[in-house]
Coordinates of C-alpha atoms and ligand atoms in Angstrom, one line a residue:
X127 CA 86.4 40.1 124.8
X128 CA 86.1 43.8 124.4
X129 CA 83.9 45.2 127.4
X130 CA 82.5 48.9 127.8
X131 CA 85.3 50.7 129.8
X132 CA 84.1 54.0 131.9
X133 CA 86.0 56.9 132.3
X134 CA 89.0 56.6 134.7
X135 CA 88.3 59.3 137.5
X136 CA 91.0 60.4 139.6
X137 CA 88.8 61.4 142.5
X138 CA 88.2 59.9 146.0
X139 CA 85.0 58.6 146.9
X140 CA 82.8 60.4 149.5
X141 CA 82.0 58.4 152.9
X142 CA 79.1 59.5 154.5
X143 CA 78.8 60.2 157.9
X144 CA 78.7 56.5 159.3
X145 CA 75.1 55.7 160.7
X146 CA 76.0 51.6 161.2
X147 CA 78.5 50.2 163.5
X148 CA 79.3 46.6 162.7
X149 CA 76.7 46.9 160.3
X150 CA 73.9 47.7 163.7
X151 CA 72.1 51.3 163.4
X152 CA 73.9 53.6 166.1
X153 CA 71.4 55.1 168.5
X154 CA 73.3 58.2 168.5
X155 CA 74.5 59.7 165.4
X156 CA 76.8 62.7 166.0
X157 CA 78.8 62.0 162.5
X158 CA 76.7 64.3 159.8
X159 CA 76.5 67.5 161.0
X160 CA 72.8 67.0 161.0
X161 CA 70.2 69.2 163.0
X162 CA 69.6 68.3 166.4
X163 CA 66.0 68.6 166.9
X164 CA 65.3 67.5 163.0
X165 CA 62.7 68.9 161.2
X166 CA 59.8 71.8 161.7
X167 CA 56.3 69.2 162.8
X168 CA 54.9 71.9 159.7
X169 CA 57.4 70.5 156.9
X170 CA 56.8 66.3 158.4
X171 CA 52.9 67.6 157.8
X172 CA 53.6 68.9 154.5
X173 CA 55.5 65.7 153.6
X174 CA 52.9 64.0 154.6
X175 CA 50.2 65.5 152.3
X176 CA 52.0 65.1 149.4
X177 CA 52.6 61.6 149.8
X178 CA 49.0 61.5 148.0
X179 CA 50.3 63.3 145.0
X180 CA 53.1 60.8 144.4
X181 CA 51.8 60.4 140.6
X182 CA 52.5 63.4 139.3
X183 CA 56.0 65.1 138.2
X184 CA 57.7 67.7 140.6
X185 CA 57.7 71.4 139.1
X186 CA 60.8 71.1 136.7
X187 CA 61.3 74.4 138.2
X188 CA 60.4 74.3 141.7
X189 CA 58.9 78.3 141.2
X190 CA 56.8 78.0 144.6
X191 CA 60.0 76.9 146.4
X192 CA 62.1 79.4 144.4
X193 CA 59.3 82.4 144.9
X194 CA 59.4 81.9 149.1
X195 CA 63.1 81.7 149.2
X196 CA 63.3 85.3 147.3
X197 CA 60.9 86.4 149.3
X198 CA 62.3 85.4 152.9
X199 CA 66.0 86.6 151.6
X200 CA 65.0 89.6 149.6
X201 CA 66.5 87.6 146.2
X202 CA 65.4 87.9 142.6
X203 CA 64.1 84.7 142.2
X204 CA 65.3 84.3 138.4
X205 CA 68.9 84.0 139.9
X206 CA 68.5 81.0 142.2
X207 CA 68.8 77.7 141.4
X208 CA 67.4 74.4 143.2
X209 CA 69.7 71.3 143.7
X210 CA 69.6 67.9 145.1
X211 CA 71.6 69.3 148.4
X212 CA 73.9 72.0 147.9
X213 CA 76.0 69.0 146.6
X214 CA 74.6 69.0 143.7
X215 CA 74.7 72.5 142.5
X216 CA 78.7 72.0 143.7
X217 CA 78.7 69.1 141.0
X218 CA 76.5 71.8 138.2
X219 CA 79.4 74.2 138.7
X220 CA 82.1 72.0 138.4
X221 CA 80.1 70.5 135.1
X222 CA 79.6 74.0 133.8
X223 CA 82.9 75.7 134.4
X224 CA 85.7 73.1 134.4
X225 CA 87.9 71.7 131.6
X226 CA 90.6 69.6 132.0
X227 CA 94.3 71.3 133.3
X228 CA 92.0 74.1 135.0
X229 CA 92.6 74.4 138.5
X230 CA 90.6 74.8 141.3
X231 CA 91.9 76.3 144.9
X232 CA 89.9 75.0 148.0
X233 CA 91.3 75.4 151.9
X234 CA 93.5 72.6 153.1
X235 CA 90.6 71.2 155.6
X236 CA 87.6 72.5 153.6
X237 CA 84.9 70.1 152.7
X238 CA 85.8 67.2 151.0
X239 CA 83.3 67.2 147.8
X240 CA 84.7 70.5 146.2
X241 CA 88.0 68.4 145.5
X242 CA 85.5 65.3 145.0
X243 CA 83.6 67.0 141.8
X244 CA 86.4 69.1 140.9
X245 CA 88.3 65.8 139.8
X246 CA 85.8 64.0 138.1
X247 CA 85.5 66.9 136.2
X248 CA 89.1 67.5 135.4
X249 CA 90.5 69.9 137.2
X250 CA 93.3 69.7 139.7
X251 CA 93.2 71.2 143.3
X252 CA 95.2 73.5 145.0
X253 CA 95.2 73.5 148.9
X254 CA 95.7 76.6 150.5
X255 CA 97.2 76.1 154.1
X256 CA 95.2 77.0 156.9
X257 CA 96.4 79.1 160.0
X258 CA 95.1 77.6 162.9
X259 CA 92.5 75.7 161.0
X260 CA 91.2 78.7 160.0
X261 CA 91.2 80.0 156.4
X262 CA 94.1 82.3 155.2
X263 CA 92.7 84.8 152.3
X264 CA 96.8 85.2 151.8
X265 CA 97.5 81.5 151.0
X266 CA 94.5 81.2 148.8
X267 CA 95.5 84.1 146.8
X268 CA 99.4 82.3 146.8
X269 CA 97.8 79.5 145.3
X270 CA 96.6 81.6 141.8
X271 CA 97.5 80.7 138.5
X272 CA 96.8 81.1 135.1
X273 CA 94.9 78.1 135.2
X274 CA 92.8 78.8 138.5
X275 CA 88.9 78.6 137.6
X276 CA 87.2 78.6 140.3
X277 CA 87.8 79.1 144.5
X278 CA 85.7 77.2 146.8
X279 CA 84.7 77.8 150.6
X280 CA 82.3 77.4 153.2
X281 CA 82.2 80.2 155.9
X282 CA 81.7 78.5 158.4
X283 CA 83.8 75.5 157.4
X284 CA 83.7 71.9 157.2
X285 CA 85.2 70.0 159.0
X286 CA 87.1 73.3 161.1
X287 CA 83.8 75.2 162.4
X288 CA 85.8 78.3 162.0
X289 CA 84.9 81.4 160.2
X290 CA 86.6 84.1 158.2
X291 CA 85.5 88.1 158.8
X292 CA 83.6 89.8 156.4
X293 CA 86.4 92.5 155.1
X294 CA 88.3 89.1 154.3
X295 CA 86.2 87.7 152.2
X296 CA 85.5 91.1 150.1
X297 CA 89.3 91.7 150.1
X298 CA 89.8 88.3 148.8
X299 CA 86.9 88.9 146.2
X300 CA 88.7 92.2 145.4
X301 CA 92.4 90.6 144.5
X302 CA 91.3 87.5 143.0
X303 CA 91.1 88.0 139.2
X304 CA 87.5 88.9 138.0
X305 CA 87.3 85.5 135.6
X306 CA 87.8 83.5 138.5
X307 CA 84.5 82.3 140.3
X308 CA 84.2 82.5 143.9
X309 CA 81.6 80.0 145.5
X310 CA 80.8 80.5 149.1
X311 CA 78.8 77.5 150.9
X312 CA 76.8 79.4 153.5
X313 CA 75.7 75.7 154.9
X314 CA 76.1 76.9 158.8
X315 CA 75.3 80.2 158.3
X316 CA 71.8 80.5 160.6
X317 CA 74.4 79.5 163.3
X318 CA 76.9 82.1 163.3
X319 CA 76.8 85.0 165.9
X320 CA 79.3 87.6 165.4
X321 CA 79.8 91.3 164.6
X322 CA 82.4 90.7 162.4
X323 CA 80.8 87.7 160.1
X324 CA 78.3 87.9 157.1
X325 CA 77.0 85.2 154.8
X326 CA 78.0 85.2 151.6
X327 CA 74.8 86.0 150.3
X328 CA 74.8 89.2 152.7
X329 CA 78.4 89.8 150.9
X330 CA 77.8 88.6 147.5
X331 CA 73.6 88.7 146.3
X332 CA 74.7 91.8 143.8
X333 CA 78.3 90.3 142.8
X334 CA 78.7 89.4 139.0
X335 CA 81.0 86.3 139.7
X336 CA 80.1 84.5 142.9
X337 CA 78.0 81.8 143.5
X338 CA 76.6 81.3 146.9
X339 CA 75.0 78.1 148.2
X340 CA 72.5 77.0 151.0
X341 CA 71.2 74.2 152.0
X342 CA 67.9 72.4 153.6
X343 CA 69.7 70.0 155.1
X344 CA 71.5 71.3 158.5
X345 CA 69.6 74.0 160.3
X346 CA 66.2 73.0 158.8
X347 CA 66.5 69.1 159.3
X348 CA 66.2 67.9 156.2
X349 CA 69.1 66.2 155.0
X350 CA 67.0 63.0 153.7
X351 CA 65.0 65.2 151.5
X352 CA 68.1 66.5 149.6
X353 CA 67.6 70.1 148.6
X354 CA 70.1 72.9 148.1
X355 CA 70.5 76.4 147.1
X356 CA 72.2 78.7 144.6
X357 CA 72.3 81.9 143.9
X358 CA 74.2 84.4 141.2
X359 CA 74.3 86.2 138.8
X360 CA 72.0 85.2 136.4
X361 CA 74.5 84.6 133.2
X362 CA 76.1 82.0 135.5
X363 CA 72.6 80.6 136.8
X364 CA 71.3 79.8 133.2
X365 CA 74.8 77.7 132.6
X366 CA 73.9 76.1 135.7
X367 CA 70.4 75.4 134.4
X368 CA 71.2 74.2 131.2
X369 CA 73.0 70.9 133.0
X370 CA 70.6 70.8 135.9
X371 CA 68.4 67.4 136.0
X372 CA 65.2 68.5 135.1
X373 CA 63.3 66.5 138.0
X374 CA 66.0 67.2 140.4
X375 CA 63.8 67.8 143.5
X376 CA 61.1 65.4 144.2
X377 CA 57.7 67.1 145.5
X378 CA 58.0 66.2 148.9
X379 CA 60.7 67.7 148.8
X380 CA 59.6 70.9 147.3
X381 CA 56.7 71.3 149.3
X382 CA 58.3 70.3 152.7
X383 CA 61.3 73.1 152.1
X384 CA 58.1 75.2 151.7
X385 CA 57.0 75.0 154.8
X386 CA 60.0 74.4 156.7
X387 CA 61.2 78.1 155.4
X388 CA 58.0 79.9 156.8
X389 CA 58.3 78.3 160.7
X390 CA 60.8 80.7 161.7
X391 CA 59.7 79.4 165.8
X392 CA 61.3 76.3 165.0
X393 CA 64.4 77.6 163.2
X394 CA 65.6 79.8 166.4
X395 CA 64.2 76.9 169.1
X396 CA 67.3 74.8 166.7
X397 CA 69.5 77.7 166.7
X398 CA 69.3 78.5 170.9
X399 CA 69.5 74.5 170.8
X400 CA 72.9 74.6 169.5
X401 CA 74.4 77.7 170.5
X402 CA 73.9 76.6 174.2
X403 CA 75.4 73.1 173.9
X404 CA 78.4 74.0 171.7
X405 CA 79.4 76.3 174.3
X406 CA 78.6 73.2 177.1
X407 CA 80.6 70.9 174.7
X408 CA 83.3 73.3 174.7
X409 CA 83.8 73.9 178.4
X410 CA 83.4 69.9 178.7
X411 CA 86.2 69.4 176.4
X412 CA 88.3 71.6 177.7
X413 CA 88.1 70.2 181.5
X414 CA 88.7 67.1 180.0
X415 CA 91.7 68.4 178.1
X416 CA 90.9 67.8 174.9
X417 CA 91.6 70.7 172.7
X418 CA 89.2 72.4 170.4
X419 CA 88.5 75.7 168.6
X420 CA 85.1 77.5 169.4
X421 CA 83.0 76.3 166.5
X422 CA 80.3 78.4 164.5
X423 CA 78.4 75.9 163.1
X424 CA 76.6 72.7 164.7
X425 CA 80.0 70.4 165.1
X426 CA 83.6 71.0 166.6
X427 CA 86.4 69.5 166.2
X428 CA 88.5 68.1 168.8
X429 CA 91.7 67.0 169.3
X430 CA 93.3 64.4 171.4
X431 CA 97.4 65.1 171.8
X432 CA 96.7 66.2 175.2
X433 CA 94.8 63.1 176.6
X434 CA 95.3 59.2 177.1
X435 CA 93.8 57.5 174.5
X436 CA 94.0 58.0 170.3
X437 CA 91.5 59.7 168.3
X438 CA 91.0 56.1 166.7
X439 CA 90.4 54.3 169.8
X440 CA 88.3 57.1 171.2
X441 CA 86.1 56.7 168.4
X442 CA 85.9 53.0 168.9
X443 CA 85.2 53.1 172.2
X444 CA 82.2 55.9 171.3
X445 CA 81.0 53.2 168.8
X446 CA 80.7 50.2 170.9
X447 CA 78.5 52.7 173.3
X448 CA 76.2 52.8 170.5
X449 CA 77.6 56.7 169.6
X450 CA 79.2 57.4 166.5
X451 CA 81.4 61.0 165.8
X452 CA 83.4 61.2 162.5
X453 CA 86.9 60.2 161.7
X454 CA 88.7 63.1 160.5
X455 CA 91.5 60.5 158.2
X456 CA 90.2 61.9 155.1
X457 CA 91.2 65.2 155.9
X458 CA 94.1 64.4 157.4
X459 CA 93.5 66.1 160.4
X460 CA 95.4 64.2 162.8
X461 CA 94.5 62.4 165.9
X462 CA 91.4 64.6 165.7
X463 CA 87.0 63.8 165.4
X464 CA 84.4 66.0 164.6
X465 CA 81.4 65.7 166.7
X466 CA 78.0 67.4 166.0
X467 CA 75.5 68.9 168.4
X468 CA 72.4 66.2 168.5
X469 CA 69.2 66.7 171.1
X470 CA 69.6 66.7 174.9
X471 CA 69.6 63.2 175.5
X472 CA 72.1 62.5 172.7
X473 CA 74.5 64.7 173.7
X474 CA 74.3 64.0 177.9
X475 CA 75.2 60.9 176.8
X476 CA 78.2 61.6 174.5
X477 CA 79.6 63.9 177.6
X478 CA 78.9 61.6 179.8
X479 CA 79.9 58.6 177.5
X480 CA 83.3 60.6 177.0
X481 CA 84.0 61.7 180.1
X482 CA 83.9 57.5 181.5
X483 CA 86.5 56.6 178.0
X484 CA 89.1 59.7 179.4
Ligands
PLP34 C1 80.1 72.9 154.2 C2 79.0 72.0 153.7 N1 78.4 72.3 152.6 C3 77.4 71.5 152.1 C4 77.1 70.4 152.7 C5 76.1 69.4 152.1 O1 74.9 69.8 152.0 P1 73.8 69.1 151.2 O2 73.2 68.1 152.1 O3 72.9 70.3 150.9 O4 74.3 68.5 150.0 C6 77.7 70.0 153.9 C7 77.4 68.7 154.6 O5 78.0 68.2 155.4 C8 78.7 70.9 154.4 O6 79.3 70.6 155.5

């Protein structure tokens, strides 16, 4: 019998950030770089409300959203466009700009759906070592060919939390060949504090081939709503628009980004949230002896060559204490996990959960 055959992709499948350990919810989820203290009380309100609107069809276009964004960024809303999570606008580019044989350079450790969507649609990837684990502008520009289409990075990056200076990233704009497109996820960027960093929209808003993303779902705490950013020049946003799902963000959704944007009280009580406990992760880890870079975002990454005990059995051990970090396998990062900042009680715990395991 002849059955219907799908396509044969040659990508990997994305894990998610585990929430279930032996199939029992974790009480504390350090695995998704999620935000710590979740979502502005104005946004759950907003949700709310529109839970009595469920009938009716999102805006296609999502202008409200679209209008306070511009607004709040100083952006011409024309050239944004709305995804389900920056993923998704990852996947329109992909959809828009790859054929088959193009190729597509991303950082050795950089985060794992560029090379995901790059695949199924085609193209194949080109890792650029890292120094440090931080990104080399030299090795991505060793890496062009002919065939390169597009360059992908998030600054800060996933899984590394380390960032790249702002005459880097114009100087690798500058040498990379003006038909190649340069994305830059700004996913952390609300985190970052340093004189000689700016997000890729600071960098890029009046550049005529980069595409930069942003995303609802870290700093603002709404990573179950799905909704993403993009922003570019507008040629390259009406390609993206012609593949975009119409209905892509629900209403909730709309109206919750909405409100979450304008509570700017919330968004530093997150930010002074985070900035103090990486730095008390940090100092923990290093007393413990467990190596780690200073991280920009929300997450480090740590290393275990220095202690007893493997990353793998560290992470075990987390688990059975009801705390689950994520396995860093997938990127090959060895004998490594990437923890995320999570609220006070959460992360007492994990130090304290730690420090008993080492
Ligand atoms: C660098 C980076 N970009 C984008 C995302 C995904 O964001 P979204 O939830 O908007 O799809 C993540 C999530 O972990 C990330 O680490």
């Amino acid at each position: 019998m002849n059955l219907p055959k799908p396509n044969k992709i040659n990508a990997e499948k994305y894990v998610a950030g585990l929430s279930l350990y032996k199939r029992k919810a974790v009480k504390i989820k350090l695995s998704a770089n999620e935000s710590a203290l979740g979502p502005s009380p104005k946004a759950i309100k907003e949700y709310n409300k529109e839970s009595k609107n469920l009938k009716r069809y999102p805006d296609s276009e999502g202008r409200l959203l679209r209008k306070v964004l511009a607004n709040k960024f100083k952006l011409d809303p024309k050239r944004i466009i709305l995804g389900s999570g920056s993923d998704q606008i990852f996947e329109l580019i992909c959809k828009s700009f790859l054929n088959k044989n193009d190729e597509v350079i991303v950082p050795e450790f950089s985060f794992i759906i560029y090379r995901i969507y790059s695949k199924i649609y085609g193209a194949k990837i080109k890792y650029a070592k890292e120094k440090n684990f931080k990104i080399s502008i030299d090795n991505i520009l060793s890496k062009v060919t002919k065939k390169t289409k597009i360059v992908f990075l998030a600054n800060p990056n996933n899984p590394t939390g380390t960032i790249i200076g702002k005459k880097e990233l114009l100087r690798l704009r500058k040498k990379l060949r003006s038909n190649i497109l340069l994305v830059v996820d700004d996913a952390y960027f609300e985190y970052v504090k340093d004189k000689n960093y700016l997000s890729g929209m600071k960098l890029f808003s009046n550049s005529n081939n980069v595409i930069i993303t942003r995303t609802f779902s870290k700093i603002y705490g709404l990573a179950g709503l799905r909704v993403g950013w993009g922003y570019g020049p507008k040629k390259l946003i009406y390609a993206l628009n012609k593949v975009k799902p119409p209905f892509n963000i629900n209403r909730a959704a709309l109206f919750a980004a909405v409100e979450s944007i304008k509570d700017i009280k919330w968004l530093s009580k997150e930010i002074k949230h985070v900035n103090k406990w990486t730095k008390i992760f940090y100092n923990n880890f290093k007393s413990l002896g467990i190596e780690t870079n200073s991280s920009y975002g929300n997450f480090l990454l740590i290393n275990f060559d220095k202690v007893k005990g493997s990353a793998k059995k560290i992470f075990l051990k987390l688990a059975k204490n009801g705390i689950l970090v994520r396995k860093m396998d997938v990127y090959n990062i060895k004998n490594s996990l990437r923890v995320t900042v999570g609220n006070n009680l959460e992360n007492k715990k994990f130090i304290s959960t730690l420090r008993k395991i080492i």
